[in-house]
mmCIF file of C-alpha atoms and ligand atoms in Angstrom:
data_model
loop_
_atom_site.group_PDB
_atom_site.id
_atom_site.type_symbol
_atom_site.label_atom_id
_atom_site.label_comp_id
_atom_site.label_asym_id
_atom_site.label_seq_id
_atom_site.Cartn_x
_atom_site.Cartn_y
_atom_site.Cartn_z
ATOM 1 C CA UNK P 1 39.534 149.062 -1.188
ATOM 2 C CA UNK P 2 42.230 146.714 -2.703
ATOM 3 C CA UNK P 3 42.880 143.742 -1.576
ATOM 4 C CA UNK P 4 45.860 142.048 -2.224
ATOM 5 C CA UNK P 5 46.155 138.112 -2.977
ATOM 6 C CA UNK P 6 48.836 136.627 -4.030
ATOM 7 C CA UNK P 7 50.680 139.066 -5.555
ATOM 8 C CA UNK P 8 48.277 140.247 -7.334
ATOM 9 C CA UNK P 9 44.961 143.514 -6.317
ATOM 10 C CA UNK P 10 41.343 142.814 -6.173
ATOM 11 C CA UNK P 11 38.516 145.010 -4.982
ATOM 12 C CA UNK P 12 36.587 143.870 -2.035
ATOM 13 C CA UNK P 13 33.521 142.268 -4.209
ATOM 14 C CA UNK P 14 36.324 140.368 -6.021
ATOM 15 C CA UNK P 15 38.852 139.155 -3.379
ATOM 16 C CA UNK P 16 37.803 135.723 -2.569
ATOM 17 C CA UNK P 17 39.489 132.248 -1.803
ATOM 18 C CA UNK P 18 38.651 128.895 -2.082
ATOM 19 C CA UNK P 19 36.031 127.028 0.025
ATOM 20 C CA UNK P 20 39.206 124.416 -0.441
ATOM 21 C CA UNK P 21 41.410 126.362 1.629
ATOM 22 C CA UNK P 22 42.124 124.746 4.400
ATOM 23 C CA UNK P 23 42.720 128.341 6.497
ATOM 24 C CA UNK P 24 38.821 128.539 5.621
ATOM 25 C CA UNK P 25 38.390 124.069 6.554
ATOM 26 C CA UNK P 26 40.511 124.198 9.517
ATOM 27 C CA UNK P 27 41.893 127.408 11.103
ATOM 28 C CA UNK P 28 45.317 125.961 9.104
ATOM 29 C CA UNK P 29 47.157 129.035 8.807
ATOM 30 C CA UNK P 30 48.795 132.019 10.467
ATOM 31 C CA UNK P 31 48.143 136.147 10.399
ATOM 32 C CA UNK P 32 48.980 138.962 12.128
ATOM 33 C CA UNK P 33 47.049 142.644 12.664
ATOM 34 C CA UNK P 34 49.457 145.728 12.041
ATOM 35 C CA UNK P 35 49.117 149.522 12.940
ATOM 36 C CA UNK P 36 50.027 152.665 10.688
ATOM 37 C CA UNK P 37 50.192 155.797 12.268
ATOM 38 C CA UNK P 38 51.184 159.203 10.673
ATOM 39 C CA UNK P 39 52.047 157.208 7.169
ATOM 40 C CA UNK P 40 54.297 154.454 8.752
ATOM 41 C CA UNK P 41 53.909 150.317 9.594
ATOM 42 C CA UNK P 42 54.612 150.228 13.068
ATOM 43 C CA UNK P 43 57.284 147.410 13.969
ATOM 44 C CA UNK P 44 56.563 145.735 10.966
ATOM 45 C CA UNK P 45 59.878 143.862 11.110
ATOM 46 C CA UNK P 46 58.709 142.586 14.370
ATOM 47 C CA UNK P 47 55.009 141.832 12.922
ATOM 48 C CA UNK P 48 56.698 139.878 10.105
ATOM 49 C CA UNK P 49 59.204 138.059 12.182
ATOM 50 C CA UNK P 50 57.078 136.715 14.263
ATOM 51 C CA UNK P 51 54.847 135.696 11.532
ATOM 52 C CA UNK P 52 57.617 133.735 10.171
ATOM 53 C CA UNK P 53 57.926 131.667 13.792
ATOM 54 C CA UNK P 54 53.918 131.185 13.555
ATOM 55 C CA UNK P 55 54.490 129.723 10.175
ATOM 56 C CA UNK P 56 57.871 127.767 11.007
ATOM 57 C CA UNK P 57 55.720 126.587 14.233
ATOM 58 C CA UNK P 58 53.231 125.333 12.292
ATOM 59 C CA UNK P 59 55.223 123.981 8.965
ATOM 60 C CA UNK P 60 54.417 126.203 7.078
ATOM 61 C CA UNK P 61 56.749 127.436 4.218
ATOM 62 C CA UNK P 62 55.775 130.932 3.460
ATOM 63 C CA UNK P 63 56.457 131.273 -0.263
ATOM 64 C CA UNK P 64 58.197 134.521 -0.049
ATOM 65 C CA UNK P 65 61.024 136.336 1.819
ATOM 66 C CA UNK P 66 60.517 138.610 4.614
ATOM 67 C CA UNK P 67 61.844 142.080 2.723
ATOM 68 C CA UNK P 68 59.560 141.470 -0.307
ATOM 69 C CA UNK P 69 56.573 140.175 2.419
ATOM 70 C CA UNK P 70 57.713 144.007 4.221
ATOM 71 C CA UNK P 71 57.354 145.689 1.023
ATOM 72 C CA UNK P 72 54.244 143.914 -0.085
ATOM 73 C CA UNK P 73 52.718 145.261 3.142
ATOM 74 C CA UNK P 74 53.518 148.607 2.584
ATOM 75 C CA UNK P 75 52.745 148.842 -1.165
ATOM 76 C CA UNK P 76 49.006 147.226 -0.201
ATOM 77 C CA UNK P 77 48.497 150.433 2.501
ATOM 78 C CA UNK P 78 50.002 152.739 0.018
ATOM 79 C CA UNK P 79 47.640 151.478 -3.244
ATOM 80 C CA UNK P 80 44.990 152.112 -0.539
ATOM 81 C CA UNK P 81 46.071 155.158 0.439
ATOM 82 C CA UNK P 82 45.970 155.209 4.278
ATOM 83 C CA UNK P 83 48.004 156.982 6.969
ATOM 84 C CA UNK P 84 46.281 155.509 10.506
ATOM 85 C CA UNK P 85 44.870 152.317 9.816
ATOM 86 C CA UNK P 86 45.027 148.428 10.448
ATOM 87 C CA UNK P 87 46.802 145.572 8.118
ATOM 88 C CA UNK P 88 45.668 142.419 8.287
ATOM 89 C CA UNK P 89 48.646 139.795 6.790
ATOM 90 C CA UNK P 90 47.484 136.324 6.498
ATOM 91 C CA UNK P 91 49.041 133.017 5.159
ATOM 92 C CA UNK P 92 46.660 130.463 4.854
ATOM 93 C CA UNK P 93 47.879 126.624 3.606
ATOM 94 C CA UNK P 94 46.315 127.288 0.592
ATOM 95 C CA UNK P 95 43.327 124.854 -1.330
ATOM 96 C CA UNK P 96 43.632 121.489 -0.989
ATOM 97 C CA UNK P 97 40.979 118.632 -0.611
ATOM 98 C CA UNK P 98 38.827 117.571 2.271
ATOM 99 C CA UNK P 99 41.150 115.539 4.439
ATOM 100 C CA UNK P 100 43.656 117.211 7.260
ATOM 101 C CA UNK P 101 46.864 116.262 5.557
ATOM 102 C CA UNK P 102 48.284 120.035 4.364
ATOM 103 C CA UNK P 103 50.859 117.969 1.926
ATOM 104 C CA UNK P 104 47.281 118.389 0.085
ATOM 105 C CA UNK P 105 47.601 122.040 -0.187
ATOM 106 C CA UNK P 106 51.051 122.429 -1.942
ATOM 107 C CA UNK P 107 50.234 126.450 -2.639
ATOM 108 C CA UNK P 108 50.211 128.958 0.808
ATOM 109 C CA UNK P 109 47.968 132.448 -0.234
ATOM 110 C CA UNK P 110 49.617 135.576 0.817
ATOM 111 C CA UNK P 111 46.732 138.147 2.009
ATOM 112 C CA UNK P 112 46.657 141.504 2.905
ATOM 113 C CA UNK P 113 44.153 143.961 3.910
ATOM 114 C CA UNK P 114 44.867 147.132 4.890
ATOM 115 C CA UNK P 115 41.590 148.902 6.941
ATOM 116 C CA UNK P 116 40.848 150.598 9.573
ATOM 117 C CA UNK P 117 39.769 149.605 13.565
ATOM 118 C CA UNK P 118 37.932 151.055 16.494
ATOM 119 C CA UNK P 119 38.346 148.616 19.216
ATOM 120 C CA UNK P 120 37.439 150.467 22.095
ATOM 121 C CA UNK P 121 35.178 152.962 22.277
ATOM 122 C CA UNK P 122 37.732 156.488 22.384
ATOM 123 C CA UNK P 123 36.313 157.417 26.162
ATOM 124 C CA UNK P 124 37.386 154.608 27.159
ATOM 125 C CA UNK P 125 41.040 155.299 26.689
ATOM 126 C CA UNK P 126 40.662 158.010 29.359
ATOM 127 C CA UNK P 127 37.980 156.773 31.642
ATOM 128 C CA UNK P 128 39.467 152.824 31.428
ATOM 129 C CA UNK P 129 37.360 149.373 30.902
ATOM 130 C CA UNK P 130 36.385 146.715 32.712
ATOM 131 C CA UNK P 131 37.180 143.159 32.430
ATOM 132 C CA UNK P 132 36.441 139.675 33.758
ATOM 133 C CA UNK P 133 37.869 136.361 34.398
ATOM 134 C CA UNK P 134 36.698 133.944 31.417
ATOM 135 C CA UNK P 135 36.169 130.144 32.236
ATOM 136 C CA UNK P 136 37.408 129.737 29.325
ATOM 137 C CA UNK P 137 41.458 128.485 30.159
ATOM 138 C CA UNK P 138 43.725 130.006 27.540
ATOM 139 C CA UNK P 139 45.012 127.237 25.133
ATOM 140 C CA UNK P 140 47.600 125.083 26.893
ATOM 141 C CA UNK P 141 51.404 125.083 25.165
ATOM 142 C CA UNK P 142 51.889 121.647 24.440
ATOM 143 C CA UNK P 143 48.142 121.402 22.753
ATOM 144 C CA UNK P 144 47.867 124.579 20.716
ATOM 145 C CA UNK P 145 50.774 127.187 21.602
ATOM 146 C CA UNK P 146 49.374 130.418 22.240
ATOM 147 C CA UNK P 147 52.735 131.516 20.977
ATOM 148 C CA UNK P 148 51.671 130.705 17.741
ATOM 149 C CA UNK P 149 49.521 133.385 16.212
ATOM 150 C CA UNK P 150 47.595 130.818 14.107
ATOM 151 C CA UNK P 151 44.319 131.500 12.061
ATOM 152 C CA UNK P 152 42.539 129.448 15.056
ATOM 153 C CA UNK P 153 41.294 131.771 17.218
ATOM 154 C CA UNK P 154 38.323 129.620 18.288
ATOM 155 C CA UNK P 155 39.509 129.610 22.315
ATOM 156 C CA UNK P 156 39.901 133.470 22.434
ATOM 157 C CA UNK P 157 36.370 133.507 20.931
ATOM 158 C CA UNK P 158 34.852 131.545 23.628
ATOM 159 C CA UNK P 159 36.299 134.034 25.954
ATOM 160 C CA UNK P 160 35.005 136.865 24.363
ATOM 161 C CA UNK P 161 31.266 135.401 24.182
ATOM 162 C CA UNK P 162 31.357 135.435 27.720
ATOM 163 C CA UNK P 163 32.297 138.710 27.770
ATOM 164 C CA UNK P 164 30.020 139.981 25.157
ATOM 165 C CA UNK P 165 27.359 137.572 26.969
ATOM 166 C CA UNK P 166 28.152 139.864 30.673
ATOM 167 C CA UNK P 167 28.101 143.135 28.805
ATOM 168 C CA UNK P 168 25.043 145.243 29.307
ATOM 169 C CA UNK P 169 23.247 148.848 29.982
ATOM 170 C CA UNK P 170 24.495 148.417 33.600
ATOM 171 C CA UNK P 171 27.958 147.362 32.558
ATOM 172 C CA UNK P 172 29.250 149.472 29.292
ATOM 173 C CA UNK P 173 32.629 149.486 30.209
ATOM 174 C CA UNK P 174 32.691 145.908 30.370
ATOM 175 C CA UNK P 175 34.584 145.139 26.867
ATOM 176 C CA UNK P 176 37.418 142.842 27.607
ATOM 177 C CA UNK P 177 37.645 139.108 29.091
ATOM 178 C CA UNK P 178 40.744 137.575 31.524
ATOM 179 C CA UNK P 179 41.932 134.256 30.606
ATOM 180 C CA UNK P 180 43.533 132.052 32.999
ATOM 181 C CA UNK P 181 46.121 129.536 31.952
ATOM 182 C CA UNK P 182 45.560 126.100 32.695
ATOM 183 C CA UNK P 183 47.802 126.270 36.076
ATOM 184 C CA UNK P 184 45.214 128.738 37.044
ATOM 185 C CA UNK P 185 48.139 131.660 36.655
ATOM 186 C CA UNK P 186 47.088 134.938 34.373
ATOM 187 C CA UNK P 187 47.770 134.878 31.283
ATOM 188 C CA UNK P 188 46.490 137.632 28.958
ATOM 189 C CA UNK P 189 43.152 138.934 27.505
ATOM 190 C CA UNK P 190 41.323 137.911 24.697
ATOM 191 C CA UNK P 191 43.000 139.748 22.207
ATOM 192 C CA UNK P 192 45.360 141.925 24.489
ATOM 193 C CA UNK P 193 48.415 141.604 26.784
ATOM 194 C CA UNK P 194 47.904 142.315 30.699
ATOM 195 C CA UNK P 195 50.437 144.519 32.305
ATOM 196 C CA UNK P 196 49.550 145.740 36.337
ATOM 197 C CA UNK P 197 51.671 148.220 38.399
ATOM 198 C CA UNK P 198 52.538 147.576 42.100
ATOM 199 C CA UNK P 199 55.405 148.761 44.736
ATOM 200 C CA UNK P 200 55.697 151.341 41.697
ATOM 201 C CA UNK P 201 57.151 148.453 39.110
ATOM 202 C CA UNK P 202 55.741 146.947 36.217
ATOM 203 C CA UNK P 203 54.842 143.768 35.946
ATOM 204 C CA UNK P 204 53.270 141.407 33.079
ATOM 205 C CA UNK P 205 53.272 137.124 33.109
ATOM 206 C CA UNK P 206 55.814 136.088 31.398
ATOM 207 C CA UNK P 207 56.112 134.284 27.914
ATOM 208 C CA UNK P 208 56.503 130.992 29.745
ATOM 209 C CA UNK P 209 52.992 130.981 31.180
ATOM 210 C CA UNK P 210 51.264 130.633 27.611
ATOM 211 C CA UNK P 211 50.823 133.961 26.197
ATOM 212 C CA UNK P 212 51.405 135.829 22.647
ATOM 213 C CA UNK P 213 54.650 137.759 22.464
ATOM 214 C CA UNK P 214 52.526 140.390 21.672
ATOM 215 C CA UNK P 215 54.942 143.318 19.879
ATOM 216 C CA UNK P 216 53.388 145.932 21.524
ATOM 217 C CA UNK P 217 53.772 144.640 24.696
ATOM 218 C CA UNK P 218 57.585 144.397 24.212
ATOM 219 C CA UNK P 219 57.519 148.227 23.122
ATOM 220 C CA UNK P 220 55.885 148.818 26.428
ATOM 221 C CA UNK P 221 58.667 146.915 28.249
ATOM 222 C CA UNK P 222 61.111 149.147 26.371
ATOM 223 C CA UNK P 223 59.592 151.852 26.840
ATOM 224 C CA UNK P 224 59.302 151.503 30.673
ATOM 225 C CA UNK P 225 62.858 150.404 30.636
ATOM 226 C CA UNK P 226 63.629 154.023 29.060
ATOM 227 C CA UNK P 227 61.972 155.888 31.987
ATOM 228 C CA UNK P 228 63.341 153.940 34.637
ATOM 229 C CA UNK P 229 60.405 152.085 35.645
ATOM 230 C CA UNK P 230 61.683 148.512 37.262
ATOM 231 C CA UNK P 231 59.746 145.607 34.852
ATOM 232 C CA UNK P 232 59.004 142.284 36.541
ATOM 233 C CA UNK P 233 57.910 139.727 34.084
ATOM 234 C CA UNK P 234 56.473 136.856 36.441
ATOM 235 C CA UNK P 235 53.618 134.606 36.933
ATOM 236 C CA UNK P 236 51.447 136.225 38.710
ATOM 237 C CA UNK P 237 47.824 135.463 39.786
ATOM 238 C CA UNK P 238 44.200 137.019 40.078
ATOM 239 C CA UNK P 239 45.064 137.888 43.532
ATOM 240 C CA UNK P 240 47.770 140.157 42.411
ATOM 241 C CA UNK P 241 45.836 141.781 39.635
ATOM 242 C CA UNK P 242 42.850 142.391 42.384
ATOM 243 C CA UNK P 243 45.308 143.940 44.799
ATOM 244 C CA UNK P 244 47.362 146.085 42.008
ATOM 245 C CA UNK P 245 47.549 150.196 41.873
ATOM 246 C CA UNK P 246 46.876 150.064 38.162
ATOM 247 C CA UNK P 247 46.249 147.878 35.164
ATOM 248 C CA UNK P 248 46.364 147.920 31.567
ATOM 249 C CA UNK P 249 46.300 146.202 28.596
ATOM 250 C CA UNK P 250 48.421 146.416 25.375
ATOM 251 C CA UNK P 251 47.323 145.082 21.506
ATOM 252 C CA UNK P 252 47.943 146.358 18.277
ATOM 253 C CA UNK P 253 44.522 147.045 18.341
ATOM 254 C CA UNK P 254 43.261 148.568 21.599
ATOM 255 C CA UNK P 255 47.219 150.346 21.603
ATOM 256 C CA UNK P 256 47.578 151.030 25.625
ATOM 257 C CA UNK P 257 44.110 150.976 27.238
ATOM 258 C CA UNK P 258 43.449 151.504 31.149
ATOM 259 C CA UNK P 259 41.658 148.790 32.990
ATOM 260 C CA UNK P 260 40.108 150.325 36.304
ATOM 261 C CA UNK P 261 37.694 147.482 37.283
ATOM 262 C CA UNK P 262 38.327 143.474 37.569
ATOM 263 C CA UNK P 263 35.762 140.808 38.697
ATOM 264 C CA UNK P 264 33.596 144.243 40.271
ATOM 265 C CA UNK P 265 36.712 145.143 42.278
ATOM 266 C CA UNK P 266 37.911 148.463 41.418
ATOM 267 C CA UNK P 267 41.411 148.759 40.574
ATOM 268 C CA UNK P 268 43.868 151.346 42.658
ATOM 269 C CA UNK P 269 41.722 154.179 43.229
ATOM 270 C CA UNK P 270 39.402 152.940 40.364
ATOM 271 C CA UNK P 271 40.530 155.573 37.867
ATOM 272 C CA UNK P 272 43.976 155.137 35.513
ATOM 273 C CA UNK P 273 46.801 155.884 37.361
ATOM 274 C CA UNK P 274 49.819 157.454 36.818
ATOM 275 C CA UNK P 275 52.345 154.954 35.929
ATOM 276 C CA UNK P 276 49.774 153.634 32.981
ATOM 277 C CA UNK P 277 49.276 157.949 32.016
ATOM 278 C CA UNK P 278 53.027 158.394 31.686
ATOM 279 C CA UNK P 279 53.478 155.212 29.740
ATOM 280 C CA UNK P 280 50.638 155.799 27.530
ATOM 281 C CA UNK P 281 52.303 159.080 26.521
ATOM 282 C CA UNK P 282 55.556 157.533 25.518
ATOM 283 C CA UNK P 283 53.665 154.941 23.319
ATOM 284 C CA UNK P 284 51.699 157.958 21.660
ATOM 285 C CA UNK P 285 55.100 159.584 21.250
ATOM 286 C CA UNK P 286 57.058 156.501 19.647
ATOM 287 C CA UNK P 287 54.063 155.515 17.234
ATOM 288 C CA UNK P 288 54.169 159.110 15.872
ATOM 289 C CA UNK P 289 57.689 158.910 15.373
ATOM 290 C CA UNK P 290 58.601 155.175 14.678
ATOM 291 C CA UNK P 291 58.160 152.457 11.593
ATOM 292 C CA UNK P 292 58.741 152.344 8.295
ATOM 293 C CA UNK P 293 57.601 155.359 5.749
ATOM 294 C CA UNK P 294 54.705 154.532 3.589
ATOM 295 C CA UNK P 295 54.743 157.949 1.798
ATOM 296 C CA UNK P 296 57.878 160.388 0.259
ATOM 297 C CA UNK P 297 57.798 163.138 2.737
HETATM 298 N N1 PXG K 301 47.276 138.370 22.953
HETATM 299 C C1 PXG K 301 46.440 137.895 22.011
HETATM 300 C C2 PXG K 301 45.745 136.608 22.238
HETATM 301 C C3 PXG K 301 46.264 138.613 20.816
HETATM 302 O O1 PXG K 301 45.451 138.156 19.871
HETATM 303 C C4 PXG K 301 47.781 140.304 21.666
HETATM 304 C C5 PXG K 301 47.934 139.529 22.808
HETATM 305 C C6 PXG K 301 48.556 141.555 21.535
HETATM 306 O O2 PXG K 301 49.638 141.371 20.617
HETATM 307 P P1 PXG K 301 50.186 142.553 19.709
HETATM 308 O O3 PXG K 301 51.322 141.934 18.956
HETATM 309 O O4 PXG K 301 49.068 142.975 18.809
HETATM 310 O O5 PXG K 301 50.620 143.619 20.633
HETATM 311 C C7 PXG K 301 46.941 139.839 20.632
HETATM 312 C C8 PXG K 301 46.770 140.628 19.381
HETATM 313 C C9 PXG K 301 41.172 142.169 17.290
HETATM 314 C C10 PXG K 301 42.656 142.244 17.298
HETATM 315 O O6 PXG K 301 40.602 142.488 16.226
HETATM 316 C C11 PXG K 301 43.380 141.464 18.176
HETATM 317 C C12 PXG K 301 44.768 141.526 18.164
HETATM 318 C C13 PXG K 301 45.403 142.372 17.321
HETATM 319 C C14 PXG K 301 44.668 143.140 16.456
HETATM 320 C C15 PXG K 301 43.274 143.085 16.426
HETATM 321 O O7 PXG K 301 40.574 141.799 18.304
HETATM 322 N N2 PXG K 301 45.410 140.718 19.032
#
């Protein structure tokens, strides 16, 4: 595996940063997790972009431009050779001494890993999972903006202990966690984006009520848009989900995955439905054919 820091490759023994860092002190810093399919970065202008707002949100000058970031991200999967795999892109503040103050840390690091992930079992993608509601509120805006894709992940964390706490024999499916936002309104999974289908339209909250603009959530829209499929984006409340014909979730990691069970109340007819089939398709069909080219073909 190499590891890219800085400009510069290290194995994975070798790649290290400082205990200084205050990414590593204080969650001070901003990443986001990419896909590759069939040899190309999926949406990594969008990826990048929106790490650039992350860093902006937090003032954080990253200490490159976004075409040479793009092709640093592509070299790193090349120089490791994948095809279908996960990036990791991180900008930490960089080392600096013990206090909060980041004017302390005059030097962001640039990382990038380039992997692979399994974040749902595959059955699962057929047979759906099951989530709960987390106590856990998501972050509220004007605190920490969940907007922000920042290295401080500590709330969704919580969530998922209590998930990973609820999970058992009895429950396998039971892999993801529902995070209310403060109002008491939905806001998204732990690490995913919640979509439902009712009256045959799509609907997802809206940016408004606290939520990443997660990228593949917006290719969802689009591709709904494309087959005609009206898209609500509204605040919406457990209520709804409970009483919804289907429900999914989208993430760079978990892709499209079916949710058939929420709080023990099956969902529709309790098996994926139709709407979620068709759209899960078209996001099969625009990953294979999408992003930028890794490889000469
Ligand atoms: N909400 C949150 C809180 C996220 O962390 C998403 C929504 C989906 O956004 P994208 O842009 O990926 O469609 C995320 C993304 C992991 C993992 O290891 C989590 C994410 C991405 C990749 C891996 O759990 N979360």
């Amino acid at each position: 595996m190499r590891i890219y820091i800085d400009g510069q490759y290290y194995s994975k023994e070798d790649a290290k940063v400082s205990v200084f860092d205050h990414g590593f002190l204080y969650g001070d810093g901003v990443f986001e997790g990419i896909r590759a399919y069939n040899g190309r970065v999926f949406r990594l202008k969008q990826h990048v972009d929106r790490l650039y707002e992350s860093a902006a949100a937090i003032h954080l000058s990253i200490p490159t431009s976004r075409p040479d970031l793009c092709r640093s991200v592509v070299e790193t999967v090349r120089a490791n050779e994948i095809r279908d795999g996960y990036i990791r892109l991180i900008v930490s503040r960089g080392p600096g001494d013990l206090g909060l103050d980041p004017r302390q840390c005059p030097t962001p690091s640039i990382i990038i890993i380039a992997g692979k992930i399994q974040l749902y079992p595959k059955e699962c993608y057929d047979s759906g999972i099951e989530i709960l509601t987390c106590a856990t509120r998501r972050n509220r805006p004007d605190a920490l903006n969940p907007a922000i894709k920042s290295l401080n992940y500590l709330n969704n964390i919580l969530a998922k202990i209590e998930v990973s706490t609820a999970h058992s024999e009895k429950k396998p499916r039971l892999l993801e966690g529902l995070m209310l936002n403060a109002d008491g309104k939905v806001a998204e999974c732990t690490g995913d984006n919640i979509f439902y289908v009712t009256g045959g339209g799509l609907h997802t909250p809206p940016p408004s009520d606290g939520i990443l603009r997660g990228v593949t959530r917006q290719a969802v829209l689009e591709l709904a848009r494309e087959a005609g499929i009206p898209v609500v984006e509204q605040s919406c409340t457990q209520l709804d989900l409970y009483a919804a014909e289907e429900c999914f979730l989208t993430g760079t990691g978990a892709e499209m995955i079916p949710v058939v069970q929420i709080d023990d109340r099956p969902i529709g007819d309790g098996q994926p439905g139709p709407v979620t089939q068709q759209l899960r398709a078209r996001f099969a069909a625009l990953v294979a054919a999408e992003g930028v080219r890794v490889y000469a073909e």
